[in-house]
mmCIF file of C-alpha atoms in Angstrom:
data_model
loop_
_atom_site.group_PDB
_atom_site.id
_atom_site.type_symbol
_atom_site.label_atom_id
_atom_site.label_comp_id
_atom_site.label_asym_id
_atom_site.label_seq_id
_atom_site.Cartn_x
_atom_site.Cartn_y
_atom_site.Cartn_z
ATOM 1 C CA UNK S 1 122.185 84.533 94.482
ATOM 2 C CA UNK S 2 119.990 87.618 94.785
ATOM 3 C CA UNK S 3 117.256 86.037 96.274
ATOM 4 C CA UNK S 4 119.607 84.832 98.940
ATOM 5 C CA UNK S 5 121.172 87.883 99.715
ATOM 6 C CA UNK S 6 117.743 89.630 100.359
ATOM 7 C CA UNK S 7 116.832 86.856 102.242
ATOM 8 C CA UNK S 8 119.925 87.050 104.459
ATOM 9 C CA UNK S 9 119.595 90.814 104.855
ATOM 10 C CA UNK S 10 116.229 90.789 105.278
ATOM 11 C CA UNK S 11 116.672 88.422 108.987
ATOM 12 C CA UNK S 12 119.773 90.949 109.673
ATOM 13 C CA UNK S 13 117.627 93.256 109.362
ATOM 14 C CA UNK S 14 115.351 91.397 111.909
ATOM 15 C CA UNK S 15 117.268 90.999 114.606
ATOM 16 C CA UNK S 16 119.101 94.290 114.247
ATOM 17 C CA UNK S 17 115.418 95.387 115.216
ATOM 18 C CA UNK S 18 115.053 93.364 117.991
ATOM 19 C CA UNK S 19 118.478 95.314 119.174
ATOM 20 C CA UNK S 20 116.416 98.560 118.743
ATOM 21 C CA UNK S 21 113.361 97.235 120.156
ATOM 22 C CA UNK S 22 114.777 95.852 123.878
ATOM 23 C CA UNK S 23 116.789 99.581 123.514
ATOM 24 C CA UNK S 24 113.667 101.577 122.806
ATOM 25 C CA UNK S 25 114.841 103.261 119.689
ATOM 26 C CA UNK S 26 113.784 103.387 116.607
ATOM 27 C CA UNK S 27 114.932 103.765 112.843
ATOM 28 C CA UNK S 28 115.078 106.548 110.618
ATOM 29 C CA UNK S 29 113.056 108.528 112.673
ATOM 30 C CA UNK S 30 115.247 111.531 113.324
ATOM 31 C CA UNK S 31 114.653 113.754 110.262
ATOM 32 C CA UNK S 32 110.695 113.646 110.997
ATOM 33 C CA UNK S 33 107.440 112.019 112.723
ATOM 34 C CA UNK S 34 106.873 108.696 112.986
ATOM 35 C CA UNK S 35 103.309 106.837 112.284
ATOM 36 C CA UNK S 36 103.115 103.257 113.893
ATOM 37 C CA UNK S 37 101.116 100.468 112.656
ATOM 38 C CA UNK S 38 102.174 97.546 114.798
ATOM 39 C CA UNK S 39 98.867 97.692 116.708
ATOM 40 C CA UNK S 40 96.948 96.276 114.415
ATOM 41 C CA UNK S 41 98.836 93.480 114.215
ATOM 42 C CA UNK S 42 100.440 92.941 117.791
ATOM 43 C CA UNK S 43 98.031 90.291 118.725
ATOM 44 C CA UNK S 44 98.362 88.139 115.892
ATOM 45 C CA UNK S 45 102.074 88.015 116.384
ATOM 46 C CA UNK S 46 102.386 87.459 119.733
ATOM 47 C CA UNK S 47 99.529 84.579 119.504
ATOM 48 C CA UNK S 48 101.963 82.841 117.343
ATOM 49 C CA UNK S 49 105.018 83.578 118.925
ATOM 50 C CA UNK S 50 102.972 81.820 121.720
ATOM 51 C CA UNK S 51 101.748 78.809 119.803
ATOM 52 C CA UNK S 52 105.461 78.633 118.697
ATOM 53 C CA UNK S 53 106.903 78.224 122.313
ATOM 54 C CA UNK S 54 104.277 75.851 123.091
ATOM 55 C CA UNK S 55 105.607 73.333 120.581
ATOM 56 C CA UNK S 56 109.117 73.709 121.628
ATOM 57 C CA UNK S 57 108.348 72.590 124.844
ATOM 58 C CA UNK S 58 106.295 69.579 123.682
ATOM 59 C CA UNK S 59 108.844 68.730 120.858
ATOM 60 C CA UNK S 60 111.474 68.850 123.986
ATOM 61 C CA UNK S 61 109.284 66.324 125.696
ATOM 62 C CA UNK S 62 108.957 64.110 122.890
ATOM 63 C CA UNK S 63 112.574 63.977 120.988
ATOM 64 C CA UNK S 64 114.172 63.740 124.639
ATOM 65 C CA UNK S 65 115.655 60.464 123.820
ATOM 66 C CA UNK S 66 117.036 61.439 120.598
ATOM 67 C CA UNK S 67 119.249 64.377 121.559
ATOM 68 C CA UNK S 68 121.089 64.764 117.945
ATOM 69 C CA UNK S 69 117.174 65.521 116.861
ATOM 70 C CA UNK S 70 116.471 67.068 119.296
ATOM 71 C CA UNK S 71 119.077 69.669 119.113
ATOM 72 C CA UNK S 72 118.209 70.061 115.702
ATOM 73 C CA UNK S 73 114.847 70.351 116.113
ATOM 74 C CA UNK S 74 114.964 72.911 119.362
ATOM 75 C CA UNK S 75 117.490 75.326 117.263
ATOM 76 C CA UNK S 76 115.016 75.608 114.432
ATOM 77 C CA UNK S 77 112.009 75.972 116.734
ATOM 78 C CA UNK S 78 114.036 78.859 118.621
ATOM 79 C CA UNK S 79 115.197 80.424 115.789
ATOM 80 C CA UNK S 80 111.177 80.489 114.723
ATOM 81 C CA UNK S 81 110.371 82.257 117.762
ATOM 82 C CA UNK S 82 112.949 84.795 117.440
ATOM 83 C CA UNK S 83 111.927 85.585 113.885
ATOM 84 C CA UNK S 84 108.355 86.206 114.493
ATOM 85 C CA UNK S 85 108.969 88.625 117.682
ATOM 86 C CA UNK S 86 111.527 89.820 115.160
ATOM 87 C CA UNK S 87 108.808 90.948 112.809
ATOM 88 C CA UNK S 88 107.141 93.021 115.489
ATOM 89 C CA UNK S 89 109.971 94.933 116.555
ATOM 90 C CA UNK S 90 110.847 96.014 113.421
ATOM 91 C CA UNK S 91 107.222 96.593 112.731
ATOM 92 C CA UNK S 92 107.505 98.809 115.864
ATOM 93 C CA UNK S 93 111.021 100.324 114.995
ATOM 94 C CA UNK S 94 110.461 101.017 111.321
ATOM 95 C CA UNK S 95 107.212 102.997 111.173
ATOM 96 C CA UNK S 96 105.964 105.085 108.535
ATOM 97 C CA UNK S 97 107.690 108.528 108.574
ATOM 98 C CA UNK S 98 106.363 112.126 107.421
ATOM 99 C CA UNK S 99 109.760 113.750 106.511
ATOM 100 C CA UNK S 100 110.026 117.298 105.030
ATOM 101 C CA UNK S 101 108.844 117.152 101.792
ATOM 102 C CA UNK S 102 108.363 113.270 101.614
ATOM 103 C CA UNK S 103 105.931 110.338 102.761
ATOM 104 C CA UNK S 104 108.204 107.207 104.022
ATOM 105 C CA UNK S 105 105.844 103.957 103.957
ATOM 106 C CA UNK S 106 107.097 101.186 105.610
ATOM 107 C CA UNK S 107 106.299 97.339 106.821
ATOM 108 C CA UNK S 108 108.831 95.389 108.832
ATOM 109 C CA UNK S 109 111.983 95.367 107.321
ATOM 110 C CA UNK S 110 110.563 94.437 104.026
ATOM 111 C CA UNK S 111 109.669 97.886 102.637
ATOM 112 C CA UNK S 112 110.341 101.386 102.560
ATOM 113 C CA UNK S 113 108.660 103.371 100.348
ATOM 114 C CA UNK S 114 110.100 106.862 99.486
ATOM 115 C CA UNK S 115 107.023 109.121 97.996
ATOM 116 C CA UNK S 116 107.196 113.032 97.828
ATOM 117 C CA UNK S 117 105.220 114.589 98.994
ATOM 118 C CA UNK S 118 104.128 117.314 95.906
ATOM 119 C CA UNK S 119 103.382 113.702 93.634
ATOM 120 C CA UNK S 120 100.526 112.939 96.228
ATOM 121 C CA UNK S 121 97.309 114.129 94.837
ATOM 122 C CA UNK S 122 94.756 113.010 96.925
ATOM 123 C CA UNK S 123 94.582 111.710 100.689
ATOM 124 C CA UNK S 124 92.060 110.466 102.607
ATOM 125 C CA UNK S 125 91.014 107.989 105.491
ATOM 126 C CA UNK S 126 89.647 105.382 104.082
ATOM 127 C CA UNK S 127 89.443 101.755 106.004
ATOM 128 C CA UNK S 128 89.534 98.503 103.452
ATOM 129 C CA UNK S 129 89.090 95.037 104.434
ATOM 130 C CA UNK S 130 89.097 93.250 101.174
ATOM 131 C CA UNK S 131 92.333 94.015 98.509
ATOM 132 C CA UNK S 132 92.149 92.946 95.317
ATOM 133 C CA UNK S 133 95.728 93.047 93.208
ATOM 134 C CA UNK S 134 95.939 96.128 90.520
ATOM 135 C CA UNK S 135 98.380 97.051 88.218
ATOM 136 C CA UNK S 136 99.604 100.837 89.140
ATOM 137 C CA UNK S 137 98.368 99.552 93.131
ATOM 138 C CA UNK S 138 100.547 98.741 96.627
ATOM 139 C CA UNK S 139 98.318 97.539 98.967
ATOM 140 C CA UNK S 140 100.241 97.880 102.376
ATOM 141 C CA UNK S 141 98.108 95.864 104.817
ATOM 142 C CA UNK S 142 98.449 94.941 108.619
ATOM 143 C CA UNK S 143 96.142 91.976 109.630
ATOM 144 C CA UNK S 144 94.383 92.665 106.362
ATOM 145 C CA UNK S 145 93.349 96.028 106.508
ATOM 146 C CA UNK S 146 94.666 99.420 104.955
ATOM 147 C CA UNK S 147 93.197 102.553 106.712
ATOM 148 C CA UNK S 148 94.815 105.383 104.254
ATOM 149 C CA UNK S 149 94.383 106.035 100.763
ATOM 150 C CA UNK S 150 97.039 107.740 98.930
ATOM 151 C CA UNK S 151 96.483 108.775 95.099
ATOM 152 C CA UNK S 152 99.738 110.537 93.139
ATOM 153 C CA UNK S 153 99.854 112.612 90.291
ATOM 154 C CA UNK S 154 103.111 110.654 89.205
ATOM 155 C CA UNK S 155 104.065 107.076 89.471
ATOM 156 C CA UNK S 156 106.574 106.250 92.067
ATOM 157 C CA UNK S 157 108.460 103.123 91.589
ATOM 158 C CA UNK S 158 107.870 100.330 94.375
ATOM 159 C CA UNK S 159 110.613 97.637 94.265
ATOM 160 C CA UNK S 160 109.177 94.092 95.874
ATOM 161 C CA UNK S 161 110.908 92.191 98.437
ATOM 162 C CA UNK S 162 112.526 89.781 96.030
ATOM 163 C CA UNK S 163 113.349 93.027 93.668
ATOM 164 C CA UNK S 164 110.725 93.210 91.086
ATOM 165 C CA UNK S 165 110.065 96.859 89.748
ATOM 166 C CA UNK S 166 106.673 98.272 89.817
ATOM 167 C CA UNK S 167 105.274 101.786 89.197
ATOM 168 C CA UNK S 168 102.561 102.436 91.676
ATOM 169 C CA UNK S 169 100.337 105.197 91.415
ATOM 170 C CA UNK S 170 97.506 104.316 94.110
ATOM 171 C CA UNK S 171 99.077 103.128 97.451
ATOM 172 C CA UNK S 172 96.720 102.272 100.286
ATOM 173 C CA UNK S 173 98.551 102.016 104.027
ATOM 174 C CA UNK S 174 97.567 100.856 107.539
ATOM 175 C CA UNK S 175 98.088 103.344 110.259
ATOM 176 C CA UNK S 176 97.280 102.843 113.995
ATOM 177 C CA UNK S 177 96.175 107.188 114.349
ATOM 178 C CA UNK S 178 95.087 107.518 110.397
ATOM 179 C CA UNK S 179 93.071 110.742 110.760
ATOM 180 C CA UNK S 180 96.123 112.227 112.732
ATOM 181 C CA UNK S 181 98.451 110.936 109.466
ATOM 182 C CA UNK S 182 95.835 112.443 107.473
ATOM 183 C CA UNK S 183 95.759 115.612 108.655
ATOM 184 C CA UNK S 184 99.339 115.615 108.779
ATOM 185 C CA UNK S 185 99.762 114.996 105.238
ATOM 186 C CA UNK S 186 97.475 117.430 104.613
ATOM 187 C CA UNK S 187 99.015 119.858 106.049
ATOM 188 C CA UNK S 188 102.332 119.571 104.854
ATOM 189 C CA UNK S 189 101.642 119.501 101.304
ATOM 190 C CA UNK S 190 99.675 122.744 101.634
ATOM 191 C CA UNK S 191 102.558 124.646 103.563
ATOM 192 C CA UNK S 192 104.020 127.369 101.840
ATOM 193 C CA UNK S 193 108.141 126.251 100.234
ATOM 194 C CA UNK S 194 110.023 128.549 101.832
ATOM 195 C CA UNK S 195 111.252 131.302 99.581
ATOM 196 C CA UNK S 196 115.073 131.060 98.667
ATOM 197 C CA UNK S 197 118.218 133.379 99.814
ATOM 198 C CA UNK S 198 118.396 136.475 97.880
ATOM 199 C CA UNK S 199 121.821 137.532 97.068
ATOM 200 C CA UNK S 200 123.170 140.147 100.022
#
């Protein structure tokens, strides 16, 4: 039953950034910057939303003279399409955030990773190709490459798309401007806190 709900949500989530997308807006951007990563991936997607509407037009052609299978058919095909432009808007909607005093990784609508910013230890740009699985790891890839490198000084849990628990304490991220995320991280985690109210 869990599985189906996060399945369900998951598409709602889809389309809802498909909304966002034709409106220009994005998500859970206000309280800081946003980082994209769809670039690296934009071709890909759109190569197969292509491929997909090329077989809906050819399955139209052949199932013409069975219209109860074809209506089937054309719905799922459809659907298909929508789902994989789906996953680029909210690729392009959800992008990582640098909040004050926090790191927000996300991919799609799929995962959003919360990580403060005083358990990050170590930052750097760092562009991988090849991810092997890790305990204590989240590799966050876009067309199979991570371009950041984030060590912590405390675990932070990660919970999976189907809601598996993990504590992570190395988590490697692709960014389309990683020095510029880089530097901001940097940055940030040097700043001064601010110093609190003194009594009047």
């Amino acid at each position: 039953m869990r599985t189906a709900y996060r399945l369900v949500r998951h598409e709602l989530r889809l389309f809802a950034s498909l909304v966002l997308w034709v409106a220009r807006r994005t998500h859970g951007t206000d309280r800081g910057r946003a980082f994209g990563y769809a670039r690296g991936q934009r071709a890909v997607l759109f190569g197969f939303a292509y491929v997909c509407v090329v077989e809906t037009v050819v399955m139209s052609v052949l199932l013409h003279r069975w219209p109860a299978v074809h209506r089937v058919v054309l719905f799922l095909d459809v659907y298909t399409v929508l789902i994989v432009i789906g996953l680029h808007a909210a690729s392009v909607v959800r992008p990582h955030v640098l909040e004050p005093g926090a790191l927000r990784i996300r991919k799609a609508a799929h995962l959003d990773l919360r990580i403060p910013l005083d358990r990050i230890a170590a930052v750097r740009r760092e562009l991988r190709t090849t991810h092997r699985k890790a305990d204590g790891e989240l590799d966050v890839e876009v067309g199979g490459q991570t371009t950041v490198t984030l060590e912590l000084a405390e675990p932070v849990t990660h919970t999976t798309f189907l809601g598996r628990r993990r504590e992570v304490r190395v988590v490697r991220v692709y960014a389309d401007d990683a020095a510029t995320l880089v530097a901001e991280i940097t940055q940030a985690r040097s700043a001064p806190l601010p110093l609190p109210d003194l009594p009047g």
